[in-house]
Coordinates of C-alpha atoms (C1' of nucleotides) in Angstrom, one line a residue:
Chain M
M152 CA -27.2 9.1 17.1
H153 CA -25.2 8.6 13.9
T154 CA -24.6 11.9 12.3
H155 CA -22.5 12.5 9.3
T156 CA -18.9 12.4 10.2
D157 CA -17.4 13.5 6.9
S158 CA -14.9 15.9 8.4
T159 CA -17.2 18.8 8.8
A160 CA -16.4 20.7 12.0
C161 CA -13.4 19.5 13.9
D162 CA -13.3 22.3 16.4
D163 CA -16.3 21.2 18.6
L164 CA -15.2 17.6 19.0
A165 CA -13.0 16.0 21.7
G166 CA -9.5 15.2 20.9
A167 CA -9.9 11.6 19.8
A168 CA -12.9 12.4 17.7
R169 CA -11.0 15.2 16.0
I170 CA -8.1 12.9 15.3
L171 CA -10.5 10.3 13.8
S172 CA -12.2 12.9 11.7
A173 CA -8.9 14.3 10.4
A174 CA -7.6 10.8 9.7
Q175 CA -10.7 9.8 7.9
H176 CA -10.4 12.8 5.6
L177 CA -6.7 12.3 4.9
F178 CA -6.7 8.6 4.5
A179 CA -9.7 8.8 2.2
E180 CA -7.9 11.4 0.1
K181 CA -4.4 10.0 -0.1
G182 CA -4.4 6.4 1.2
F183 CA -2.6 5.1 4.2
A184 CA 1.0 5.4 3.2
A185 CA 0.9 8.9 1.8
V186 CA -0.5 10.4 5.1
S187 CA 1.9 11.1 8.0
M188 CA 0.9 11.2 11.6
H189 CA 2.2 14.7 11.8
E190 CA -0.2 15.7 9.1
I191 CA -3.1 14.1 10.8
A192 CA -2.2 15.8 14.1
Q193 CA -2.0 19.2 12.4
H194 CA -5.4 18.7 10.8
A195 CA -6.8 17.6 14.2
G196 CA -5.2 20.6 15.9
V197 CA -3.3 18.4 18.4
S198 CA 0.2 17.3 18.8
K199 CA 1.5 14.1 17.1
S200 CA 2.2 12.6 20.5
N201 CA -1.3 13.2 21.5
V202 CA -2.4 11.1 18.5
F203 CA -0.2 8.3 19.9
H204 CA -1.8 8.8 23.3
H205 CA -5.2 7.9 21.8
F206 CA -4.1 5.4 19.3
R207 CA -1.2 3.0 19.8
S208 CA 0.0 3.1 16.2
K209 CA -0.8 4.4 12.8
D210 CA -2.2 1.0 11.9
E211 CA -4.6 1.1 14.8
L212 CA -5.8 4.6 13.8
Y213 CA -6.4 3.5 10.2
L214 CA -8.3 0.4 11.3
A215 CA -10.4 2.5 13.6
V216 CA -11.3 4.8 10.7
L217 CA -11.9 2.0 8.3
G218 CA -13.9 0.0 10.8
A219 CA -16.2 2.9 11.4
A220 CA -16.7 3.3 7.6
C221 CA -17.5 -0.4 7.1
T222 CA -19.9 -0.4 10.1
S223 CA -21.7 2.7 8.8
H224 CA -22.0 1.2 5.3
R225 CA -23.3 -2.1 6.7
E226 CA -25.9 -0.3 8.8
Q227 CA -27.1 1.7 5.9
L228 CA -27.5 -1.3 3.6
V229 CA -29.2 -3.8 5.8
P230 CA -32.6 -1.9 6.0
L231 CA -32.5 -1.5 2.2
L232 CA -32.9 -5.2 1.6
S233 CA -36.3 -5.6 3.1
G234 CA -39.3 -4.8 1.0
D235 CA -42.0 -6.5 -1.1
E236 CA -42.2 -4.3 -4.1
P237 CA -41.7 -5.6 -7.6
F238 CA -38.2 -6.5 -8.5
G239 CA -37.6 -3.6 -10.8
V240 CA -38.8 -1.1 -8.2
R241 CA -36.6 -2.7 -5.6
L242 CA -33.6 -2.7 -7.8
Q243 CA -33.9 1.0 -8.4
R244 CA -34.6 1.7 -4.7
I245 CA -31.5 -0.2 -3.5
M246 CA -29.3 1.2 -6.2
H247 CA -30.4 4.8 -5.6
A248 CA -30.0 4.5 -1.8
D249 CA -26.6 2.9 -2.1
L250 CA -25.5 5.8 -4.3
E251 CA -27.0 8.3 -1.9
F252 CA -25.1 6.8 0.9
M253 CA -21.8 6.9 -0.9
F254 CA -22.2 10.5 -2.0
A255 CA -23.4 11.5 1.5
E256 CA -20.3 10.0 3.1
P257 CA -17.8 10.0 0.2
E258 CA -14.7 9.7 2.4
R259 CA -16.0 6.5 4.0
A260 CA -17.0 5.1 0.7
Q261 CA -13.6 5.9 -0.8
L262 CA -11.9 4.2 2.1
V263 CA -13.9 1.0 1.8
L264 CA -13.6 0.9 -2.0
R265 CA -9.9 1.5 -2.0
E266 CA -9.6 -1.6 0.2
I267 CA -11.6 -3.9 -2.0
T268 CA -10.0 -2.7 -5.3
G269 CA -6.4 -2.9 -4.0
T270 CA -4.0 -5.8 -4.3
K271 CA -3.8 -7.0 -0.7
P272 CA -4.3 -10.7 -0.3
D273 CA -7.8 -11.6 0.7
D274 CA -8.3 -11.5 4.4
A275 CA -11.9 -11.9 5.4
V276 CA -11.0 -10.7 8.9
Q277 CA -10.5 -7.3 7.4
P278 CA -13.8 -5.4 7.4
A279 CA -13.9 -4.2 3.8
P280 CA -13.7 -7.5 2.0
A281 CA -16.1 -9.0 4.4
L282 CA -18.5 -6.2 3.6
L283 CA -18.3 -6.7 -0.1
R284 CA -18.8 -10.4 0.4
D285 CA -21.9 -9.9 2.5
N286 CA -23.3 -7.3 0.2
A287 CA -22.9 -9.7 -2.7
A288 CA -24.5 -12.5 -0.8
A289 CA -27.5 -10.4 0.2
L290 CA -28.0 -9.3 -3.4
V291 CA -27.8 -12.9 -4.6
A292 CA -30.4 -13.9 -2.1
Q293 CA -32.6 -11.2 -3.4
M294 CA -32.1 -12.4 -7.0
R295 CA -32.9 -15.9 -6.0
I296 CA -36.2 -14.9 -4.4
A297 CA -37.1 -12.9 -7.5
Q298 CA -36.3 -16.0 -9.6
Q299 CA -38.5 -18.2 -7.5
N300 CA -41.3 -15.7 -7.9
G301 CA -40.8 -15.7 -11.7
E302 CA -39.9 -12.0 -11.6
I303 CA -36.6 -12.4 -13.3
R304 CA -35.2 -15.1 -15.6
A305 CA -34.6 -18.4 -14.0
E306 CA -31.6 -19.3 -16.2
I307 CA -29.4 -16.3 -15.3
D308 CA -26.7 -16.5 -12.6
P309 CA -27.7 -14.4 -9.6
A310 CA -24.0 -13.8 -8.7
A311 CA -23.4 -12.3 -12.1
V312 CA -26.4 -10.0 -11.6
A313 CA -25.2 -9.0 -8.2
L314 CA -21.7 -8.3 -9.4
L315 CA -23.1 -6.2 -12.3
F316 CA -25.2 -4.2 -9.9
L317 CA -22.2 -3.6 -7.6
A318 CA -20.0 -2.8 -10.5
A319 CA -22.4 -0.3 -11.9
N320 CA -22.7 1.6 -8.6
K321 CA -19.1 1.4 -7.3
F322 CA -17.4 2.2 -10.6
Y323 CA -19.7 5.2 -11.1
F324 CA -18.7 6.5 -7.7
L325 CA -15.0 5.7 -8.1
T326 CA -14.8 7.6 -11.5
R327 CA -17.2 10.4 -10.5
N328 CA -14.6 13.1 -10.9
L329 CA -13.5 11.9 -14.3
I330 CA -16.8 11.1 -16.1
R331 CA -18.2 14.4 -15.1
H332 CA -16.1 15.9 -17.9
F333 CA -16.8 13.3 -20.5
P334 CA -18.6 14.8 -23.5
D335 CA -21.3 12.2 -23.7
V336 CA -22.0 11.9 -20.0
D337 CA -25.0 13.8 -18.6
F338 CA -25.5 11.8 -15.4
A339 CA -22.4 12.4 -13.4
D340 CA -24.1 14.8 -11.0
D341 CA -27.5 13.3 -11.2
H342 CA -27.6 9.9 -9.5
G343 CA -31.3 9.6 -10.1
R344 CA -30.9 9.9 -13.8
Y345 CA -28.0 7.4 -13.7
V346 CA -30.0 4.9 -11.7
E347 CA -33.0 5.1 -14.1
K348 CA -30.8 4.5 -17.1
I349 CA -28.8 1.7 -15.6
A350 CA -31.8 0.0 -14.0
D351 CA -33.5 0.1 -17.4
L352 CA -30.5 -1.6 -19.0
I353 CA -30.2 -4.2 -16.3
L354 CA -33.9 -4.9 -16.4
H355 CA -34.5 -4.8 -20.2
G356 CA -31.1 -5.1 -21.8
V357 CA -30.0 -3.2 -24.9
L358 CA -31.5 -5.4 -27.6
P359 CA -34.7 -4.2 -29.2
Q360 CA -37.7 -6.2 -27.9
E361 CA -40.0 -6.7 -30.8
G362 CA -43.5 -7.5 -29.8
V363 CA -43.1 -6.8 -26.1
P364 CA -44.8 -3.6 -25.1
K365 CA -42.9 -1.4 -22.6
Chain G
M31 CA 8.2 -6.0 -30.6
H32 CA 6.0 -5.6 -27.6
T33 CA 6.5 -8.5 -25.3
H34 CA 4.9 -8.9 -22.0
T35 CA 6.7 -6.9 -19.4
D36 CA 4.9 -8.0 -16.2
S37 CA 8.1 -8.4 -14.2
T38 CA 9.1 -11.8 -15.3
A39 CA 12.9 -12.1 -15.6
C40 CA 14.8 -9.1 -14.5
D41 CA 18.2 -10.6 -14.8
D42 CA 18.5 -10.4 -18.6
L43 CA 17.5 -6.8 -19.0
A44 CA 19.6 -3.7 -19.0
G45 CA 19.7 -1.5 -16.0
A46 CA 17.0 0.9 -16.9
A47 CA 14.7 -1.8 -18.0
R48 CA 15.2 -3.8 -14.8
I49 CA 14.4 -0.7 -12.9
L50 CA 11.2 -0.1 -14.9
S51 CA 10.2 -3.7 -14.4
A52 CA 10.8 -3.6 -10.7
A53 CA 9.0 -0.3 -10.4
Q54 CA 6.0 -1.5 -12.3
H55 CA 5.7 -4.5 -10.1
L56 CA 6.0 -2.6 -6.8
F57 CA 4.0 0.4 -7.8
A58 CA 1.2 -1.9 -9.0
E59 CA 1.3 -3.8 -5.8
K60 CA 1.5 -1.0 -3.3
G61 CA 0.9 2.3 -5.0
F62 CA 3.2 5.2 -5.3
A63 CA 3.7 6.4 -1.7
A64 CA 4.3 3.0 -0.1
V65 CA 7.2 2.0 -2.4
S66 CA 10.6 3.4 -1.6
M67 CA 13.3 4.0 -4.2
H68 CA 15.6 1.8 -2.1
E69 CA 13.1 -1.1 -2.5
I70 CA 12.9 -0.6 -6.2
A71 CA 16.6 -0.6 -6.5
Q72 CA 16.9 -3.8 -4.5
H73 CA 14.3 -5.5 -6.7
A74 CA 16.1 -4.3 -9.8
G75 CA 19.5 -5.5 -8.5
V76 CA 21.1 -2.0 -8.7
S77 CA 22.0 0.7 -6.3
K78 CA 19.5 3.4 -5.4
S79 CA 21.8 6.1 -6.9
N80 CA 21.8 4.1 -10.2
V81 CA 18.0 4.5 -10.2
F82 CA 18.5 8.2 -10.0
H83 CA 21.1 8.0 -12.7
H84 CA 18.4 6.7 -15.1
F85 CA 15.4 8.6 -13.7
R86 CA 15.6 12.1 -12.4
S87 CA 13.0 11.6 -9.6
K88 CA 10.6 9.1 -8.2
D89 CA 7.8 11.0 -10.0
E90 CA 9.6 10.6 -13.3
L91 CA 10.0 6.9 -12.8
Y92 CA 6.3 6.5 -11.8
L93 CA 5.2 8.4 -14.8
A94 CA 7.4 6.3 -17.1
V95 CA 5.8 3.2 -15.7
L96 CA 2.3 4.5 -15.9
G97 CA 2.8 6.0 -19.3
A98 CA 3.9 2.6 -20.6
A99 CA 0.9 0.9 -19.1
C100 CA -1.5 3.4 -20.7
T101 CA 0.2 3.1 -24.0
S102 CA 0.1 -0.6 -23.9
H103 CA -3.6 -0.6 -23.0
R104 CA -4.4 1.9 -25.7
E105 CA -2.6 -0.1 -28.3
Q106 CA -4.4 -3.2 -27.3
L107 CA -7.9 -1.7 -27.4
V108 CA -7.8 0.2 -30.7
P109 CA -7.8 -2.8 -33.0
L110 CA -10.7 -4.3 -31.0
L111 CA -13.1 -1.7 -32.0
S112 CA -13.1 -2.5 -35.7
G113 CA -15.3 -5.2 -37.0
D114 CA -18.6 -5.7 -38.6
E115 CA -20.2 -8.6 -36.8
P116 CA -23.6 -8.3 -35.0
F117 CA -23.6 -6.1 -32.0
G118 CA -23.9 -8.9 -29.5
V119 CA -21.0 -10.8 -30.9
R120 CA -18.9 -7.7 -31.0
L121 CA -19.8 -6.8 -27.4
Q122 CA -18.6 -10.2 -26.2
R123 CA -15.4 -10.1 -28.3
I124 CA -14.4 -6.6 -27.0
M125 CA -15.3 -7.5 -23.5
H126 CA -13.4 -10.8 -23.6
A127 CA -10.3 -9.3 -25.2
D128 CA -10.3 -6.4 -22.7
L129 CA -10.3 -8.9 -19.8
E130 CA -7.7 -11.0 -21.5
F131 CA -5.5 -8.0 -21.7
M132 CA -5.9 -7.0 -18.1
F133 CA -5.2 -10.5 -16.9
A134 CA -2.2 -10.8 -19.2
E135 CA -0.7 -7.6 -17.8
P136 CA -2.3 -7.3 -14.4
E137 CA 0.3 -4.9 -13.1
R138 CA -0.3 -2.5 -15.8
A139 CA -4.0 -2.8 -15.5
Q140 CA -3.8 -2.2 -11.7
L141 CA -1.7 0.9 -12.2
V142 CA -4.1 2.4 -14.7
L143 CA -7.2 1.5 -12.7
R144 CA -5.7 2.9 -9.5
E145 CA -5.3 6.2 -11.2
I146 CA -8.8 6.4 -12.4
T147 CA -10.4 5.2 -9.2
G148 CA -8.4 7.5 -6.9
T149 CA -9.3 11.0 -5.7
K150 CA -6.8 13.1 -7.6
P151 CA -8.4 16.1 -9.3
D152 CA -9.1 15.4 -13.0
D153 CA -6.2 16.2 -15.1
A154 CA -6.6 15.1 -18.7
V155 CA -2.9 15.6 -19.2
Q156 CA -2.4 12.6 -17.1
P157 CA -2.5 9.4 -19.2
A158 CA -4.9 7.3 -17.3
P159 CA -7.9 9.6 -17.1
A160 CA -7.4 10.4 -20.8
L161 CA -7.4 6.7 -21.5
L162 CA -10.7 6.2 -19.7
R163 CA -12.2 9.1 -21.5
D164 CA -11.2 7.8 -24.9
N165 CA -12.3 4.3 -24.1
A166 CA -15.7 5.5 -23.1
A167 CA -15.9 7.7 -26.2
A168 CA -15.0 4.9 -28.5
L169 CA -17.6 2.6 -26.9
V170 CA -20.2 5.4 -27.2
A171 CA -19.5 5.7 -30.9
Q172 CA -20.0 1.9 -31.2
M173 CA -23.3 2.1 -29.5
R174 CA -24.5 4.9 -31.7
I175 CA -23.7 3.0 -34.8
A176 CA -25.6 0.0 -33.4
Q177 CA -28.5 2.3 -32.7
Q178 CA -28.5 3.7 -36.2
N179 CA -28.5 0.2 -37.5
G180 CA -31.4 -0.7 -35.3
E181 CA -29.4 -3.4 -33.5
I182 CA -29.9 -1.9 -30.1
R183 CA -32.7 0.2 -28.6
A184 CA -32.8 3.8 -29.9
E185 CA -34.0 5.3 -26.6
I186 CA -31.2 4.2 -24.3
D187 CA -28.2 6.4 -23.5
P188 CA -25.1 5.1 -25.2
A189 CA -22.9 6.6 -22.4
A190 CA -24.7 4.7 -19.8
V191 CA -24.2 1.5 -21.8
A192 CA -20.6 2.3 -22.2
L193 CA -20.1 2.9 -18.5
L194 CA -21.9 -0.3 -17.6
F195 CA -19.6 -2.2 -19.9
L196 CA -16.5 -0.6 -18.4
A197 CA -17.8 -1.0 -14.9
A198 CA -18.5 -4.7 -15.4
N199 CA -15.0 -5.4 -16.7
K200 CA -13.0 -3.1 -14.5
F201 CA -14.7 -4.0 -11.3
Y202 CA -14.4 -7.7 -12.0
F203 CA -10.7 -7.2 -12.5
L204 CA -10.3 -5.0 -9.4
T205 CA -12.1 -7.4 -7.1
R206 CA -10.7 -10.6 -8.6
N207 CA -8.9 -11.7 -5.5
L208 CA -12.0 -11.2 -3.3
I209 CA -14.8 -12.6 -5.4
R210 CA -12.8 -15.8 -6.0
H211 CA -13.8 -16.8 -2.5
F212 CA -17.4 -15.8 -2.6
P213 CA -19.6 -18.8 -2.2
D214 CA -21.9 -18.0 -5.1
V215 CA -19.3 -17.0 -7.6
D216 CA -18.1 -19.6 -10.1
F217 CA -16.6 -17.2 -12.7
A218 CA -13.7 -15.6 -10.9
D219 CA -11.1 -17.7 -12.7
D220 CA -13.1 -18.1 -15.9
H221 CA -13.3 -14.9 -17.8
G222 CA -15.1 -16.6 -20.7
R223 CA -17.9 -17.7 -18.4
Y224 CA -18.1 -14.3 -16.9
V225 CA -18.2 -12.6 -20.3
E226 CA -21.0 -14.9 -21.5
K227 CA -23.1 -14.2 -18.4
I228 CA -22.6 -10.5 -18.3
A229 CA -23.1 -10.1 -22.1
D230 CA -26.3 -12.0 -21.8
L231 CA -27.5 -9.7 -19.0
I232 CA -26.4 -6.5 -20.9
L233 CA -28.1 -7.7 -24.1
H234 CA -31.3 -9.2 -22.8
G235 CA -31.7 -7.8 -19.2
V236 CA -33.0 -9.8 -16.3
L237 CA -36.7 -9.6 -16.9
P238 CA -38.4 -12.5 -18.4
Q239 CA -39.2 -12.0 -22.1
E240 CA -42.6 -13.5 -22.7
G241 CA -43.3 -14.2 -26.3
V242 CA -39.8 -13.5 -27.5
P243 CA -38.0 -16.7 -28.4
K244 CA -34.4 -17.1 -27.5
Chain W
dG241 C1' -4.1 19.2 50.5
dA242 C1' -2.5 15.0 48.4
dA243 C1' -2.8 11.4 45.1
dC244 C1' -4.3 9.9 41.0
dG245 C1' -5.5 9.6 36.1
dG246 C1' -6.3 11.4 31.6
dA247 C1' -5.3 14.7 28.0
dC248 C1' -1.8 16.9 26.2
dC249 C1' 2.9 18.7 24.9
dG250 C1' 7.9 19.6 23.1
dA251 C1' 11.9 17.2 22.7
dC252 C1' 13.9 13.3 21.3
dC253 C1' 14.9 8.6 19.2
dG254 C1' 16.6 5.4 15.5
dG255 C1' 15.5 4.7 11.2
dT256 C1' 14.0 5.8 6.4
dC257 C1' 13.1 8.9 2.8
dG258 C1' 14.2 11.1 -1.9
dG259 C1' 18.0 12.8 -3.7
dT260 C1' 23.3 14.3 -4.5
dC261 C1' 28.2 13.7 -5.1
dA262 C1' 32.7 12.1 -6.1
dG263 C1' 34.7 8.3 -7.9
dC264 C1' 35.5 3.9 -10.5
dG265 C1' 35.7 0.8 -14.4
dA266 C1' 34.6 -0.5 -19.0
dG267 C1' 34.1 0.4 -23.7
dG268 C1' 34.6 3.1 -27.8
dC269 C1' 37.1 6.3 -30.6
dA270 C1' 40.8 9.3 -32.5
Chain B
dT210 C1' 47.5 5.9 -25.2
dG211 C1' 44.4 9.5 -23.7
dC212 C1' 40.0 11.1 -23.6
dC213 C1' 35.2 10.8 -23.3
dT214 C1' 30.9 8.8 -22.3
dC215 C1' 28.1 5.7 -19.9
dG216 C1' 26.6 2.7 -16.3
dC217 C1' 27.3 2.0 -11.8
dT218 C1' 28.5 2.6 -6.8
dG219 C1' 29.0 3.8 -1.6
dA220 C1' 28.9 7.5 1.2
dC221 C1' 26.5 11.2 2.4
dC222 C1' 22.8 15.0 3.0
dG223 C1' 18.6 17.3 5.1
dA224 C1' 14.0 16.2 5.8
dC225 C1' 10.8 13.2 7.3
dC226 C1' 8.9 8.9 9.3
dG227 C1' 6.4 6.3 13.3
dG228 C1' 6.9 6.2 17.7
dT229 C1' 8.8 7.2 22.8
dC230 C1' 9.9 9.9 26.8
dG231 C1' 9.6 13.0 30.6
dG232 C1' 6.9 16.4 31.9
dT233 C1' 2.8 19.8 32.7
dC234 C1' -1.9 20.9 33.5
dC235 C1' -6.4 20.0 34.9
dG236 C1' -10.3 17.6 37.0
dT237 C1' -11.8 14.3 40.4
dT238 C1' -11.8 11.8 44.6
dC239 C1' -10.6 11.0 49.3

DNA sequence: GAACGGACCGACCGGTCGGTCAGCGAGGCA
DNA sequence: TGCCTCGCTGACCGACCGGTCGGTCCGTTC
C-alpha cells in the first residue's frame, strides 16, 4: 500500500496528491518559508487557488506533508526493533535499515530532521520531536535489555549510547552532500561500509585492546 | 578583541554592528528566508533603508553574519588541536571545548550548522562547508598521529572516527532543546557529563572487555 | 432536466517583500 | 562659512506573498 512518494511522477496522481508531492519536494529542498504556494501549485500543475481548495492554509499543507513523513518514518522503524540476535548484529541491522530508509525517502528524512535540528521551542505535539523522543526511548530500552543480558557494559548510560547511535546516522545523512567530497572519506556513497565502520567503533571503541582477541 | 557577540546589548553599538547583531540573532533563529529586512531593522533600532545603506542586499548581510560565525568558529578550533597529552585526554579536551564554544555562541553555531545540514549543493567557496571539511581533515590528522603512536587501533578508519566525533557533538547541540525533555537523558544541560560519557564510549566501546582492567 | 457537490480556475485582495531615492542633520576640514 | 562625507530617514517602487471570491465545468443523483 505504501509506495515511495518521493516526488517521482506527478502526472498520474489526483490533484491533492500532486500538491502533496510537490510540497514535499519543495519544502524538503528549501524549508517552509522559502517556498511559495504559487511555486507549489506550478510544480503540481494546478492553480494556486486549487491548492487552497484542498488545504486551508500553507501551514495545513506543511503539516500534512510533515505528518506523512513522520508516520512513514515511524512505521519503518518499529519493525526494526524486534529481534533476538546478538547486540552487535542488531546494532548493525538497525543502523543499516535506518540509513536505507532515509536514503530511500530523502525528502521525508530531510523534512523530519530539519524540524528536530531547528530552533523552535519544543512542542511534543509536533510530530517530529515526538518521533525523535520515541526513537531514543526505544533504543534506550534495547540498550537496557542488552545490559541485563550482559551483552554490553553495565556502567554505561543507555541514553548516551542511543544518542551516539542517532547522531552517527542522522549527521551522516544531513552532511551527505558535503562529506562526499572530503579527501579522506570513502563511505559517503556506501552506507554499508559506513555502518560497518561506525558499528565497529561503537562496539569496540578506538583504543587498542591488548589481550582481547577480535 | 573578540568579545561575545551573541546579541546581548544592541544599544551601545554603532549602526552597522547593531544590524549585524540583530541579523545574527534572527537568521540563527529562523533561517534566511523567514526573516525580513524590516524585522532586522526593527530589532536593530534603525530604518530598513539604513540597513541597505550598510549592506547592499539581504544576501550580503547574511554572508557577513555567516562569515563572522565561521571565522569565529575556525579561530576557536585551531588552538585546540595542539597538544601532546594522551589521546583520550585530548579527545575529551577538544570535545569539551568545541561544545563550550557552541554553547557560548549558540547563534553562530546554529547558523553554521544550518548551512552544513541543509540541501544546498556543495560549494566549497561557501564558508560553512569549507569549515566542516577543514575540521574533519584536522581531526583525521590527529587520528593518524595517534595511530602511528599506537595509541588507537591501526585498522580503524580515521575519517569514520572524525565523523563520529563531529556527529556526537553537533547533533547534541542541534537537538539540545528536545533531548532536555527526554525521560532518560540527564546530560542535556551538563556538557561535561555528556563529554565524559561519549568519550568513554568512543574510547572503549559498548562491549564488555573481559580481562582488560579499567 | 434540475439540483447538487467537488475540482478547478483567473482575477482580485490587502499586505509584505527587497530594494531605491531624495533629503536631512551632524561632524570634520580647508 | 561652505563643502563634503557619512549615517540616517520616510516615502515610494514593482514584485510577490498567502489567501479570497465569483464563476465554470463535470459527474452524480433524483
